[in-house]
Amino acid sequence: MTMECDRVGGVNLAQGVCDTDLPASVAEGAIEAIRAGLNIYTRLDGIAPLREAIARKLKRDNQLTADPGSEILVTSGATAGFYAACMALLDPGDEVILFEPFYGYHLNTLTALHINPVTVPLELADWNLDLDRLRAAITPRTRAILVNSPSNPCGKVFSPQDLEAIAAIVEEHDLFLFTDEIYEYFVYDGTKHLSPATLPGMAERTISISGLSKTFSITGWRIGYLTASARWLPSIAYFHDLTYVCAPSPFQYGAAAGLVELPETFYTSLAEEYQSKRDLLCSALSSAGLKPSVPAGAYYVLADVSSLSGSSAREKARTLLQERGVAAVAGTAFFHEGRGENLLRFCFAKRDEELSRACGLLKAAL
Ligand SMILES: Cc1ncc(COP(=O)(O)O)c(C=O)c1O
């Protein structure tokens, strides 16, 4: 879609690649580190100033206490954090439960490691969690549940009640809980993000994964982190080291500078800024007759595109690009076969000019 979008000169709302500016302190921190010669391998769990800054941020924003010396691992993005955690803690043939719609990398990472993803569908449209379906999906091979909140692609922010119920099941069946909290600061309409590791009894079972790709608009830098009990962290760090050695050194310094220097208002303004982007896009989609499922978090909108011509989501995505010049992702990318055919995912992590151009194109008559 990206190549085709470039060819027709359309606006690309397909890929989750934000083109918004990174904070100046983050850029300066990395540039200074390069100039200061901090370009060599770092300690395998990351540079101390970044681990310490992450620990302070976790305490302030997530009410999570993590020892920067033994419970925090800086990773090459959240992607590498999840990959290393799976390699360290799971075996081929194990089952991991994901909620559908799912993020493709979660499913494919498991599959690549011969771990079986078992998907539990959220209810369409309101994305409610059906606990009976979740319980029914557990088998003797289940080793973990993965919660991505706020979620890509549907924007669900799991409520405290959802998370408490999941935590009870995790404890009852002696499972791990993997979280992907990369969109933790992208929450709207007063919705609050809750880190599941803070729930009673969950600190040791939870591998909390997050990163700065989205918060600082640095998707190409590859800076993420995870928090886990000191019981698991060394083996996760071992596998991360084996595959990635360390996260890029100067970018670790840039991320640390951002975490240290940016005020708390940076994070609240981020949510406000993205909420107005969300509202702009949702209103354009509605005017275009493509009913959006308004997300409570993250920066994607799934919209019902039944009105577009085409017999599949992929064809509908092509119709939209040809007729209105806007690229989106076929909903089928986030569901098992046969589902998501009437949905397209639109990303609103775009500069205002680009987003306004896309909204204008969407609203223009066919
Ligand atoms: C749910 C989710 N997790 C992780 C990532 C990637 O994170 P990172 O760049 O830190 O690897 C993305 C990017 O789109 C995502 O949507």
CSV table of C-alpha atoms in Angstrom, one decimal, residues 82 85-87 89-100 102 105-111 113-120 134 137-148 170 175-179 209 336:
chain,number,residue,atom,x,y,z
A,82,PHE,CA,9.0,-9.3,23.2
A,85,ALA,CA,11.2,-12.5,26.5
A,86,CYS,CA,9.6,-15.3,24.3
A,87,MET,CA,12.9,-16.9,23.6
A,89,LEU,CA,10.6,-17.9,28.9
A,90,LEU,CA,8.7,-20.1,26.4
A,91,ASP,CA,9.3,-23.4,24.6
A,92,PRO,CA,8.2,-24.6,21.1
A,93,GLY,CA,4.7,-26.0,21.4
A,94,ASP,CA,3.7,-23.7,24.3
A,95,GLU,CA,0.5,-21.7,23.7
A,96,VAL,CA,0.1,-18.0,24.3
A,97,ILE,CA,-3.3,-16.3,24.3
A,98,LEU,CA,-3.7,-13.0,22.3
A,99,PHE,CA,-6.8,-10.9,21.9
A,100,GLU,CA,-8.2,-10.4,18.4
A,102,PHE,CA,-4.2,-8.5,17.3
A,105,TYR,CA,4.2,-8.8,15.1
A,106,HIS,CA,2.9,-10.4,18.3
A,107,LEU,CA,1.3,-13.3,16.4
A,108,ASN,CA,4.3,-13.7,14.0
A,109,THR,CA,6.9,-13.5,16.7
A,110,LEU,CA,5.3,-16.5,18.4
A,111,THR,CA,4.8,-18.4,15.2
A,113,LEU,CA,9.5,-19.4,17.5
A,114,HIS,CA,7.2,-22.4,17.1
A,115,ILE,CA,5.0,-21.2,19.9
A,116,ASN,CA,1.3,-21.5,19.2
A,117,PRO,CA,-0.7,-18.2,19.3
A,118,VAL,CA,-4.3,-18.9,20.5
A,119,THR,CA,-6.6,-15.9,19.7
A,120,VAL,CA,-9.6,-14.9,21.8
A,134,LEU,CA,-10.8,-16.4,27.6
A,137,ALA,CA,-9.1,-20.9,25.4
A,138,ILE,CA,-6.9,-22.1,28.3
A,139,THR,CA,-5.3,-25.6,27.9
A,140,PRO,CA,-2.6,-27.5,29.7
A,141,ARG,CA,-0.1,-26.0,27.2
A,142,THR,CA,-1.0,-22.4,27.9
A,143,ARG,CA,2.0,-20.5,29.3
A,144,ALA,CA,1.0,-16.9,29.0
A,145,ILE,CA,-1.6,-14.2,28.1
A,146,LEU,CA,-0.5,-11.1,26.1
A,147,VAL,CA,-2.3,-7.8,26.7
A,148,ASN,CA,-1.7,-4.9,24.4
A,170,VAL,CA,-3.1,-15.8,35.1
A,175,LEU,CA,0.9,-18.2,33.7
A,176,PHE,CA,3.0,-15.3,32.6
A,177,LEU,CA,1.4,-12.1,31.6
A,178,PHE,CA,3.2,-10.3,28.7
A,179,THR,CA,2.1,-6.7,28.3
A,209,ILE,CA,7.1,-4.2,27.7
A,336,HIS,CA,-8.0,-14.7,11.5
